[in-house]
Amino acid sequence: MRIGFPRALYYFDYFPFWAGFFHSLDIELVISPPTHRKIMDQGLKKASDETCLPLKLLAGHIQALENVDYIFLPRMVSIEADTYTCPKFLGIPESVLPAVPEGQSVLTVTLNWRNSKRQVLKDLEVLTEQLGKSKAEIRQAFNKGMEWQKKYQNTMGAEWDFEDSLNKVESASWDFTESNISNAPLTWKERMISKISLIGDKAEKQPHLAVGEKSDRLRIALVGHSYLTHESYANLNLLRKLHEKVDVELVQNVRQEDIEGHLSGLRKKIFWSHSKQIFGAGNKYAEDQRVDGIIYLTCFGCGTDSIIQELVSRKAREKHKPYMLITLDEHSGEAGLVTRLEAFLDMVERRRVHEGYVSTYGECLDSDSNAL
Ligand code: SF4
């Protein structure tokens, strides 16, 4: 059995879980290729005009999957206690069904961590019939998925490399198929485990900046949803462009304890899981003296960011941290992005070297707009 997995949206955070889950069931995962022009165009044709860019890309990736028995479109309701995913995330698979080629079967399952673990397992058991597996195998697969996801998340420290980590998870799955054909000395399970453990090795070897320590290069925090910050085609290679000029901090570099410790100052809890992470990380970066500036990456049509971006920008203003908002859509042009990026980095550099603060007049303006 071959199951198609779109390289979009939930791929960027939860692929290790699903990879571990399906590999434990001896099912091959076929991942759509990295986004390119045709994928984007096809997504635009099939997705609703009102939806956000990541969902349009998901629609394109669904169409890029060929020769698979099912396309996997999970309904991820909640991925941690007390939070939900955003309403557009929740609307999958129905909202992207027009993008599924005619006659192509869809495999879906609900994942809701607001319920008990027992309920999550029960929900996953609906797959037993379609996949021809027993309940015990599904439970075992769930544990494997959790193990891979945990291993992956444990690597998300400073200097963590997303591409590298995900490539290793993906190549583990390809080894699985190959080892069925060849008589490799290691079993496919052993090879997968060794590949996955490599991710951890790499993260441990990366240098960390101690609190209070500053490097000569500028340090810029890129804040936003993982499926925007790491979607290099849609974000016009923003991450690579930044890496060439400055040290980059990402939301994924921030430990969960730090996120939790920077959620204060709101009258109500944020109940969208990604937004909670972005808000906590944004607040932390605004206070962090080692970070010289913040770039918030959002996309046109993102409902949750319309609130969270404003909150993070107020925090940045309050802490006198240079801040820039970049809004992406399918029409974003590279020249405009490069110009804004260069202007922002020049301003941050000048501030760091010559001024120490933006202006005293700015301080005055800030005082009325700090209250959250
Ligand atoms: S959080 Fe924003 S970008 Fe993400 S799926 Fe929801 S609306 Fe789209």
Coordinates of C-alpha atoms and ligand atoms in Angstrom, one line a residue:
M1 CA 0.0 0.0 0.0
R2 CA 1.3 3.5 -0.9
I3 CA -0.1 6.5 1.0
G4 CA 0.4 10.0 -0.4
F5 CA 1.4 12.6 2.2
P6 CA 1.3 16.3 1.0
R7 CA 4.4 18.3 1.8
A8 CA 2.4 21.2 3.2
L9 CA 0.8 22.5 6.4
Y10 CA 0.9 19.6 9.0
Y11 CA 3.9 18.1 7.2
F12 CA 6.1 20.9 8.8
D13 CA 5.4 20.0 12.4
Y14 CA 3.9 16.6 12.6
F15 CA 5.5 14.6 9.8
P16 CA 7.7 12.6 12.2
F17 CA 4.6 11.3 14.1
W18 CA 2.9 10.1 10.9
A19 CA 6.1 8.8 9.4
G20 CA 6.7 6.7 12.6
F21 CA 3.1 5.6 12.6
F22 CA 2.9 4.4 9.1
H23 CA 6.4 2.8 9.1
S24 CA 5.4 0.8 12.1
L25 CA 2.5 -0.5 10.0
D26 CA 4.9 -1.4 7.1
I27 CA 3.1 1.1 4.9
E28 CA 5.0 3.2 2.4
L29 CA 4.6 7.0 2.5
V30 CA 4.9 8.9 -0.7
I31 CA 5.6 12.6 -0.1
S32 CA 4.8 15.2 -2.7
P33 CA 7.9 17.2 -4.1
P34 CA 9.0 20.5 -2.6
T35 CA 6.7 23.4 -3.8
H36 CA 7.3 24.7 -7.3
R37 CA 5.4 27.1 -9.6
K38 CA 3.0 24.4 -11.0
I39 CA 2.1 23.2 -7.5
M40 CA 1.3 26.7 -6.5
D41 CA -0.8 27.4 -9.6
Q42 CA -2.8 24.2 -9.3
G43 CA -3.5 25.0 -5.6
L44 CA -4.7 28.5 -6.6
K45 CA -7.1 27.0 -9.1
K46 CA -8.7 24.5 -6.7
A47 CA -8.7 26.2 -3.3
S48 CA -11.2 28.8 -2.2
D49 CA -10.2 32.4 -2.9
E50 CA -10.8 33.4 0.8
T51 CA -8.5 30.9 2.3
C52 CA -4.9 31.4 3.4
L53 CA -1.8 30.7 1.3
P54 CA -0.8 27.5 3.2
L55 CA -4.2 25.9 2.5
K56 CA -3.8 26.9 -1.2
L57 CA -0.4 25.2 -1.2
L58 CA -1.9 22.1 0.4
A59 CA -4.5 21.9 -2.4
G60 CA -1.6 22.1 -4.9
H61 CA 0.4 19.3 -3.2
I62 CA -2.7 17.1 -3.1
Q63 CA -2.8 17.2 -6.9
A64 CA 1.0 16.5 -7.2
L65 CA 0.5 13.1 -5.6
E66 CA 0.3 10.3 -8.2
N67 CA 0.1 6.6 -8.1
V68 CA -0.9 6.3 -4.5
D69 CA -3.7 4.2 -3.0
Y70 CA -4.8 6.9 -0.6
I71 CA -4.1 10.6 0.0
F72 CA -3.7 11.1 3.7
L73 CA -5.6 14.2 5.0
P74 CA -5.9 14.0 8.8
R75 CA -8.2 16.2 10.7
M76 CA -6.0 17.6 13.4
V77 CA -8.4 19.1 15.9
S78 CA -6.1 19.6 18.8
I79 CA -2.5 18.7 19.4
E80 CA -2.2 19.6 23.1
A81 CA -4.4 20.0 26.1
D82 CA -6.5 23.2 26.3
T83 CA -5.8 24.4 22.7
Y84 CA -7.3 23.9 19.2
T85 CA -5.7 24.2 15.8
C86 CA -7.0 27.1 13.8
P87 CA -10.5 26.8 12.2
K88 CA -9.0 26.5 8.7
F89 CA -6.7 23.7 9.8
L90 CA -9.7 22.1 11.4
G91 CA -11.7 22.2 8.2
I92 CA -9.4 19.7 6.5
P93 CA -10.2 17.4 4.8
E94 CA -13.6 18.8 3.6
S95 CA -12.2 22.3 2.7
V96 CA -9.6 20.8 0.3
L97 CA -11.7 18.0 -1.2
P98 CA -12.2 19.9 -4.5
A99 CA -8.5 19.5 -5.0
V100 CA -8.5 15.7 -4.8
P101 CA -8.4 14.2 -8.3
E102 CA -11.5 12.3 -9.4
G103 CA -11.5 8.7 -8.3
Q104 CA -8.7 9.2 -5.8
S105 CA -9.4 7.7 -2.4
V106 CA -8.8 9.8 0.7
L107 CA -7.7 8.4 4.1
T108 CA -8.6 10.5 7.1
V109 CA -8.6 10.3 10.8
T110 CA -9.4 12.7 13.7
L111 CA -6.6 13.5 16.1
N112 CA -7.9 15.4 19.2
W113 CA -5.5 15.7 22.1
R114 CA -8.1 17.6 24.1
N115 CA -9.6 14.1 24.7
S116 CA -7.8 11.4 26.7
K117 CA -5.1 9.3 25.2
R118 CA -7.5 6.4 25.3
Q119 CA -9.9 8.4 23.0
V120 CA -7.1 9.3 20.7
L121 CA -6.2 5.6 20.3
K122 CA -9.9 4.8 19.8
D123 CA -10.1 7.4 17.0
L124 CA -7.0 6.0 15.3
E125 CA -8.6 2.6 15.4
V126 CA -11.0 3.6 12.6
L127 CA -8.0 3.0 10.3
T128 CA -7.9 -0.7 11.1
E129 CA -10.4 -1.7 8.4
Q130 CA -9.0 0.5 5.6
L131 CA -5.4 -0.4 6.4
G132 CA -6.1 -4.1 7.1
K133 CA -4.3 -3.9 10.5
S134 CA -5.3 -5.1 14.0
K135 CA -6.1 -2.7 16.9
A136 CA -2.9 -3.9 18.6
E137 CA -0.8 -2.9 15.5
I138 CA -2.5 0.5 15.5
R139 CA -1.6 1.0 19.2
Q140 CA 2.0 0.0 18.5
A141 CA 2.1 2.3 15.6
F142 CA 0.8 5.2 17.7
N143 CA 3.7 4.6 20.2
K144 CA 6.2 4.6 17.4
G145 CA 4.8 7.8 16.0
M146 CA 5.0 9.4 19.5
E147 CA 8.6 8.2 19.9
W148 CA 9.7 9.7 16.5
Q149 CA 7.8 13.0 17.2
K150 CA 9.4 13.3 20.6
K151 CA 12.9 12.6 19.2
Y152 CA 12.3 15.2 16.5
Q153 CA 11.0 17.9 18.9
N154 CA 13.9 17.3 21.3
T155 CA 16.3 18.4 18.6
M156 CA 14.7 21.8 18.1
G157 CA 17.3 23.8 20.0
A158 CA 19.5 26.6 18.7
E159 CA 21.0 26.1 15.2
W160 CA 18.6 23.3 14.6
D161 CA 18.3 22.6 10.9
F162 CA 14.7 21.9 9.7
E163 CA 15.6 20.7 6.2
D164 CA 18.3 18.4 7.5
S165 CA 16.1 16.9 10.2
L166 CA 13.1 16.3 8.0
N167 CA 15.3 14.8 5.2
K168 CA 16.6 12.3 7.7
V169 CA 13.1 11.3 8.7
E170 CA 12.1 11.0 5.1
S171 CA 15.2 9.1 4.0
A172 CA 14.4 6.6 6.8
S173 CA 11.2 5.8 5.1
W174 CA 12.9 5.3 1.7
D175 CA 15.4 2.9 3.3
F176 CA 12.4 0.9 4.5
T177 CA 11.2 0.3 1.0
E178 CA 14.7 -0.4 -0.4
S179 CA 15.6 -2.9 2.3
N180 CA 12.6 -5.0 1.3
I181 CA 14.3 -5.5 -2.0
S182 CA 18.0 -5.8 -1.1
N183 CA 19.5 -8.1 1.4
A184 CA 21.1 -5.3 3.5
P185 CA 22.9 -6.5 6.6
L186 CA 20.9 -4.3 8.9
T187 CA 17.1 -4.7 9.2
W188 CA 15.0 -1.8 8.0
K189 CA 14.1 -1.1 11.6
E190 CA 17.7 -0.9 12.7
R191 CA 18.5 1.4 9.8
M192 CA 15.6 3.7 10.5
I193 CA 16.5 3.9 14.2
S194 CA 20.1 4.8 13.4
K195 CA 19.0 7.5 10.9
I196 CA 16.6 9.0 13.4
S197 CA 19.1 9.0 16.2
L198 CA 21.5 11.0 13.9
I199 CA 19.2 14.0 14.2
G200 CA 19.7 14.1 17.9
D201 CA 23.5 13.8 17.5
K202 CA 23.6 16.8 15.2
A203 CA 21.6 19.1 17.5
E204 CA 23.8 18.3 20.5
K205 CA 27.0 19.3 18.6
Q206 CA 25.7 22.8 17.7
P207 CA 27.2 25.7 19.6
H208 CA 24.8 27.7 21.8
L209 CA 25.1 31.4 22.8
A210 CA 25.0 31.8 26.5
V211 CA 22.6 34.3 28.1
G212 CA 24.1 37.8 27.8
E213 CA 26.7 36.7 25.2
K214 CA 26.6 38.5 21.9
S215 CA 28.1 37.4 18.6
D216 CA 29.5 39.9 16.0
R217 CA 26.8 39.1 13.5
L218 CA 23.3 40.5 13.9
R219 CA 20.8 38.1 15.5
I220 CA 17.3 38.3 14.0
A221 CA 14.3 36.3 15.2
L222 CA 12.0 35.0 12.4
V223 CA 8.6 34.6 14.0
G224 CA 5.7 32.8 12.2
H225 CA 4.0 29.5 11.4
S226 CA 6.5 26.7 10.5
Y227 CA 4.7 26.1 7.2
L228 CA 5.6 29.7 6.2
T229 CA 9.0 30.1 7.7
H230 CA 10.2 26.8 6.2
E231 CA 8.2 26.9 2.9
S232 CA 11.1 28.3 0.9
Y233 CA 9.3 28.6 -2.4
A234 CA 6.3 30.6 -0.9
N235 CA 8.5 32.7 1.3
L236 CA 10.9 33.5 -1.6
N237 CA 13.8 31.8 0.2
L238 CA 13.6 34.3 3.1
L239 CA 15.3 32.0 5.6
R240 CA 18.3 31.4 3.3
K241 CA 18.6 35.1 2.6
L242 CA 18.6 35.8 6.3
H243 CA 21.1 33.1 7.0
E244 CA 23.5 34.6 4.5
K245 CA 23.5 37.9 6.4
V246 CA 22.7 37.3 10.0
D247 CA 22.3 34.6 12.7
V248 CA 18.6 33.5 12.8
E249 CA 16.4 32.5 15.7
L250 CA 13.2 30.6 14.9
V251 CA 10.1 29.9 16.9
Q252 CA 11.1 26.2 16.9
N253 CA 14.3 27.1 18.7
V254 CA 12.4 28.1 21.8
R255 CA 11.9 25.5 24.4
Q256 CA 8.3 24.7 25.6
E257 CA 9.2 25.9 29.1
D258 CA 10.2 29.3 27.7
I259 CA 7.0 29.6 25.6
E260 CA 4.9 28.9 28.7
G261 CA 6.9 31.4 30.7
H262 CA 6.1 34.2 28.2
L263 CA 2.4 33.9 27.9
S264 CA 1.4 36.4 30.6
G265 CA -0.1 39.8 30.0
L266 CA -3.3 38.6 28.4
R267 CA -6.8 38.6 29.8
K268 CA -7.7 35.3 28.2
K269 CA -5.6 32.3 27.3
I270 CA -4.7 31.9 23.6
F271 CA -6.5 28.7 22.5
W272 CA -4.9 28.2 19.1
S273 CA -1.8 26.0 19.6
H274 CA 0.4 27.5 16.9
S275 CA -0.5 31.0 17.9
K276 CA 0.3 30.3 21.5
Q277 CA 3.8 29.1 20.5
I278 CA 4.3 32.2 18.2
F279 CA 3.1 34.6 20.9
G280 CA 5.3 33.0 23.6
A281 CA 8.4 32.9 21.3
G282 CA 7.7 36.5 20.1
N283 CA 7.5 37.8 23.6
K284 CA 10.7 36.0 24.6
Y285 CA 12.6 37.4 21.6
A286 CA 11.3 40.9 22.4
E287 CA 12.9 40.7 25.9
D288 CA 16.0 38.8 24.8
Q289 CA 19.0 41.2 24.7
R290 CA 20.9 38.9 22.3
V291 CA 18.2 39.4 19.6
D292 CA 18.7 42.6 17.6
G293 CA 15.4 42.6 15.7
I294 CA 12.2 40.6 15.0
I295 CA 10.7 39.7 11.6
Y296 CA 7.1 38.5 11.8
L297 CA 6.2 36.4 8.7
T298 CA 2.5 36.0 8.1
C299 CA 0.3 35.4 5.1
F300 CA -2.7 37.2 3.6
G301 CA -5.9 35.7 5.0
C302 CA -4.5 34.3 8.2
G303 CA -7.2 34.9 10.9
T304 CA -5.2 34.0 14.0
D305 CA -2.2 36.1 12.9
S306 CA -4.3 39.2 12.6
I307 CA -4.5 39.2 16.4
I308 CA -1.2 37.6 17.4
Q309 CA 0.9 39.7 15.1
E310 CA -0.5 42.9 16.7
L311 CA 0.2 41.6 20.2
V312 CA 3.8 40.7 19.3
S313 CA 4.4 44.0 17.6
R314 CA 3.2 45.9 20.8
K315 CA 5.5 43.8 22.9
A316 CA 8.4 44.6 20.5
R317 CA 7.5 48.4 20.7
E318 CA 7.4 48.2 24.4
K319 CA 10.8 46.7 24.5
H320 CA 12.2 49.0 21.8
K321 CA 13.0 46.1 19.6
P322 CA 13.2 46.7 15.8
Y323 CA 10.2 44.9 14.2
M324 CA 9.1 44.2 10.7
L325 CA 6.0 42.5 9.4
I326 CA 6.2 40.6 6.1
T327 CA 2.9 39.5 4.6
L328 CA 3.0 36.8 1.9
D329 CA 0.6 35.9 -0.7
E330 CA 0.8 34.2 -4.1
H331 CA 1.7 37.5 -5.7
S332 CA 4.7 38.3 -3.5
G333 CA 7.7 39.5 -5.5
E334 CA 11.3 38.8 -4.7
A335 CA 12.6 42.3 -5.5
G336 CA 10.2 43.9 -3.0
L337 CA 11.2 41.4 -0.3
V338 CA 14.9 41.9 -0.8
T339 CA 14.6 45.7 -0.6
R340 CA 12.6 45.6 2.6
L341 CA 14.9 43.1 4.1
E342 CA 18.0 45.1 3.3
A343 CA 16.5 48.3 4.6
F344 CA 15.5 46.6 7.9
L345 CA 18.9 45.0 8.4
D346 CA 20.6 48.3 7.7
M347 CA 18.4 50.0 10.2
V348 CA 19.1 47.3 12.8
E349 CA 22.8 47.4 12.2
R350 CA 22.9 51.2 12.4
R351 CA 21.0 51.2 15.6
R352 CA 23.3 48.6 17.1
V353 CA 26.5 50.4 16.2
H354 CA 25.6 54.1 16.4
E355 CA 22.5 54.7 18.4
G356 CA 21.5 52.2 21.0
Y357 CA 17.9 53.2 20.7
V358 CA 15.6 54.3 17.8
S359 CA 14.8 57.8 18.9
T360 CA 13.6 59.6 22.0
Y361 CA 10.6 60.8 20.1
G362 CA 9.7 57.1 19.4
E363 CA 9.8 56.5 23.1
C364 CA 7.1 59.1 23.6
L365 CA 4.9 57.6 20.9
D366 CA 5.2 54.2 22.5
S367 CA 4.0 55.1 25.9
D368 CA 0.3 55.2 24.9
S369 CA 0.3 52.1 22.8
N370 CA 1.8 49.6 25.2
A371 CA -1.3 48.4 27.1
L372 CA -2.4 45.0 25.9
Ligands
SF4_1 S1 -3.3 29.7 11.3 FE1 -3.4 31.1 9.6 S2 -2.0 30.4 8.0 FE2 -2.4 28.7 9.4 S3 -4.1 27.5 8.6 FE3 -5.0 29.0 10.0 S4 -5.5 30.8 8.7 FE4 -4.1 29.5 7.6

